[in-house]
Tab-separated table of C-alpha atoms in Angstrom:
chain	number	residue	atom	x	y	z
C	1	UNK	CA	-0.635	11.830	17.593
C	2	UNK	CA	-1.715	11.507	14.080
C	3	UNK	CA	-4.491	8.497	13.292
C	4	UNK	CA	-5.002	6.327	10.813
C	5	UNK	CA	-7.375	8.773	8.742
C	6	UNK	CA	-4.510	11.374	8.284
C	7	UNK	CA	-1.908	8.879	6.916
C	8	UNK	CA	-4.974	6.920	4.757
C	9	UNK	CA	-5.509	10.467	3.482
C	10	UNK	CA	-1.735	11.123	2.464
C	11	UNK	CA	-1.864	7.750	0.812
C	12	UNK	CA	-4.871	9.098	-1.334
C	13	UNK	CA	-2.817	12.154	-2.403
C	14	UNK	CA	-0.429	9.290	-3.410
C	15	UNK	CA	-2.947	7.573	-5.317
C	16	UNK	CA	-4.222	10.853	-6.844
C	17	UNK	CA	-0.570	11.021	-8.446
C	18	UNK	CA	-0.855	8.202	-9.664
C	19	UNK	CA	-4.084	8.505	-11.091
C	20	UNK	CA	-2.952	12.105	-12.722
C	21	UNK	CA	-0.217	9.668	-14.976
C	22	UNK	CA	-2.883	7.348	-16.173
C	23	UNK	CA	-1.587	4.733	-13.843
C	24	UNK	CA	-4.231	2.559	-11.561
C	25	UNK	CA	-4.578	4.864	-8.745
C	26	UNK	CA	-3.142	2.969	-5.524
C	27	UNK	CA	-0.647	4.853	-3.266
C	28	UNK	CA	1.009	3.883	-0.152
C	29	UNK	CA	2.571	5.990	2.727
C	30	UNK	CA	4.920	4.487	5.348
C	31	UNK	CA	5.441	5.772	8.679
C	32	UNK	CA	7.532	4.928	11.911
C	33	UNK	CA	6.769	7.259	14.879
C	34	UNK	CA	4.144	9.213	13.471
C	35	UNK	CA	5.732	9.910	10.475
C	36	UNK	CA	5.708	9.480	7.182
C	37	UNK	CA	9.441	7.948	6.172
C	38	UNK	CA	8.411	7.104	2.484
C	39	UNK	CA	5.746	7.079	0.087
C	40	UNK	CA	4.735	5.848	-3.129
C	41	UNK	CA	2.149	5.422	-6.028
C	42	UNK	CA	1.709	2.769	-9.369
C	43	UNK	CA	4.047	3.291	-12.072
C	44	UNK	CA	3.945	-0.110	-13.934
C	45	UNK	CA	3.345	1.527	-17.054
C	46	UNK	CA	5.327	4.576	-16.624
C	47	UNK	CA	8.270	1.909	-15.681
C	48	UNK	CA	7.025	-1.074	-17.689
C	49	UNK	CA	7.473	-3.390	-14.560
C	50	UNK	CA	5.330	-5.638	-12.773
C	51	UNK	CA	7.241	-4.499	-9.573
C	52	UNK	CA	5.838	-0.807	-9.912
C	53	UNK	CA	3.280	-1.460	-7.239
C	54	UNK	CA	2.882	1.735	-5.026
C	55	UNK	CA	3.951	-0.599	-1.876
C	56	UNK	CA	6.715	-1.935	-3.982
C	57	UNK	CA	8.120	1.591	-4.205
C	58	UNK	CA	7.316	2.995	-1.315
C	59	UNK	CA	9.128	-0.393	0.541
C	60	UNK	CA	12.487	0.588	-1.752
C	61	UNK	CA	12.012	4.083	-0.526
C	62	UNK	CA	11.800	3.532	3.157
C	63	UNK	CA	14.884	0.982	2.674
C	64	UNK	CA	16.949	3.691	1.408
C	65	UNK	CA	16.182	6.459	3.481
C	66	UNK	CA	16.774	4.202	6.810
C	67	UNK	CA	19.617	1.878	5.559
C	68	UNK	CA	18.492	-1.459	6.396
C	69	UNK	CA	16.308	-3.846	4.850
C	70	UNK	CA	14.211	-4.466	8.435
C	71	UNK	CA	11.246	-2.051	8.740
C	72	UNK	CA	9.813	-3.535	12.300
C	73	UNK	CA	8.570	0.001	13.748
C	74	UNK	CA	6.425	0.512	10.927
C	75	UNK	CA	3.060	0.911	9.597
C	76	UNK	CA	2.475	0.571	5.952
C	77	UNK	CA	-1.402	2.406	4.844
C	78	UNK	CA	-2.067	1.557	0.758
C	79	UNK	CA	-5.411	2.494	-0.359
C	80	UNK	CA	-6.572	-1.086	-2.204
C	81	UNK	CA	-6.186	-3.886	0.069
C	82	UNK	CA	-2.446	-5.523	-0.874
C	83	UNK	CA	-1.928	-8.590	-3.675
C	84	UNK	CA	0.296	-11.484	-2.904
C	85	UNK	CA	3.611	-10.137	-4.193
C	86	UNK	CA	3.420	-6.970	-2.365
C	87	UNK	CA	1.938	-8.779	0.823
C	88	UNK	CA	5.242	-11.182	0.617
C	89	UNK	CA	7.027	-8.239	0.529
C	90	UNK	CA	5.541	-6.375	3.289
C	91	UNK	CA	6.234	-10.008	5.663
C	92	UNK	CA	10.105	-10.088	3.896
C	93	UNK	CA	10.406	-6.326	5.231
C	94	UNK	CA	8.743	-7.544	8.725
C	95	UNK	CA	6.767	-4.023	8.885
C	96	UNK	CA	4.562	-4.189	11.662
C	97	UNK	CA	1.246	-3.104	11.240
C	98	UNK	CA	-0.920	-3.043	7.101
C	99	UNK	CA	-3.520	-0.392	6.928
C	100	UNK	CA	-5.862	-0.216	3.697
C	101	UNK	CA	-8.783	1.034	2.766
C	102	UNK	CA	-10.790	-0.382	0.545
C	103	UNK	CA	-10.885	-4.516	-0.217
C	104	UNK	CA	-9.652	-6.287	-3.262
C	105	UNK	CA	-12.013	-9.248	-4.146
C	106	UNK	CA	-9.647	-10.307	-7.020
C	107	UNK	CA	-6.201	-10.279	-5.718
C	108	UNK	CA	-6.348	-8.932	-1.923
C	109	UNK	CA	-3.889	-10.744	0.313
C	110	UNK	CA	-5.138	-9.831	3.783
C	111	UNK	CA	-8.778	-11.545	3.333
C	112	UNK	CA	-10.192	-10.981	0.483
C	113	UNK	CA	-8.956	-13.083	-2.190
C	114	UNK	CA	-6.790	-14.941	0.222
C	115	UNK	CA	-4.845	-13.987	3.084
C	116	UNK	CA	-1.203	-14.381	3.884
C	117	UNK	CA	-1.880	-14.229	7.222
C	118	UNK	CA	-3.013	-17.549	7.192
C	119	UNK	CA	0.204	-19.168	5.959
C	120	UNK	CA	1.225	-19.915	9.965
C	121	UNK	CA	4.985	-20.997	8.596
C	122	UNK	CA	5.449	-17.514	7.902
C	123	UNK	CA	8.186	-16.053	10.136
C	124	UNK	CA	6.055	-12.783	10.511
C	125	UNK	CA	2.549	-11.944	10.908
C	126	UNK	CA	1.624	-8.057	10.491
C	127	UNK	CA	-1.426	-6.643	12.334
C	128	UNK	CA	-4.165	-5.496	9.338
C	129	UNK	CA	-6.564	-3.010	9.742
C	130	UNK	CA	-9.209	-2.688	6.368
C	131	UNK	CA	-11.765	-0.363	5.720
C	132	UNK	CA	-9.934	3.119	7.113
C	133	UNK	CA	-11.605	5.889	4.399
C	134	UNK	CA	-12.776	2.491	2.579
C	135	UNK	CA	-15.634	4.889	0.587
C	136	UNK	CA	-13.093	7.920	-0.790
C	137	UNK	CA	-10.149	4.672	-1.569
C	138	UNK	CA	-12.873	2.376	-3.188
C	139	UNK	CA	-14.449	5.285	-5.185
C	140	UNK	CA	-11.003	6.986	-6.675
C	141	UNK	CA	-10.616	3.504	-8.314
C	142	UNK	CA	-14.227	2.591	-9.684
C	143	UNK	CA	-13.732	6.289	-10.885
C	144	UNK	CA	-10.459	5.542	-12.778
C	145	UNK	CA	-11.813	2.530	-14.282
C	146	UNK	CA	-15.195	3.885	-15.170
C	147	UNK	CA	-13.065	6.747	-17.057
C	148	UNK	CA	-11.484	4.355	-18.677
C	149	UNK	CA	-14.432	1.973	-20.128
C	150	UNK	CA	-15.449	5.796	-21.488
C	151	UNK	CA	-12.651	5.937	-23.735
């Protein structure tokens, strides 16, 4: 059985794609019994939307691939903590279990900023788990953004 390192790390490779396209580097992996049934990365500039979040996408993807709208078996891992549009998202999908790695003091949705959790009217409540390869996830983004003061 696979652990939480080894999908954090194939949302990294997501994020790396992302960060290869000059778009903020977040990716997302979702899997249902031990593997991975979709993935995506940011393309908000690429596709000029507000919706291109990497969980956005990978959501859409996993939809698609299993034909229903419901993703209860599964685990979502995103490499920046989730904001409140793809946290609503992640509750409207009712996936099970949110697994990030590094925090997002200005628009997390899981504790940092705020947390969704909280809202106890909410017809679902995923399990969260921060901080999985929280160093390699926090750094690929100061990176990108250092980079980009550079310019």
């Amino acid at each position: 059985m696979k652990n939480d390192a080894f999908f954090m790390k194939e949302a990294l490779k997501e994020a790396t794609k992302a960060g290869k396209i000059d778009e903020v580097p977040v990716g997302a992996v979702i899997v249902i019994d031990d593997k991975i049934i979709a993935r995506g990365h940011n393309l908000r500039e690429t596709k000029k939307s507000a919706l291109g979040h990497a969980e956005i996408i990978a959501i859409q993807k996993a939809n698609k691939k299993l034909d229903a709208w419901r993703l209860e078996k599964a685990t979502i891992y995103v490499t920046v903590e989730p904001c409140l549009m793809c946290g609503g998202a992640i509750i409207q999908s009712r996936i099970k279990k949110v697994v990030f790695g590094t925090k997002d003091p200005k628009g997390g949705a899981f504790g940092s900023s705020t947390n969704i959790n909280d809202i106890e009217t909410l017809n679902h409540h995923p399990e969260v788990v921060g901080g999985v390869l929280k160093s390699e996830c926090a750094s690929i983004i100061k990176d990108y953004f250092s980079n980009k003061r550079k310019k």
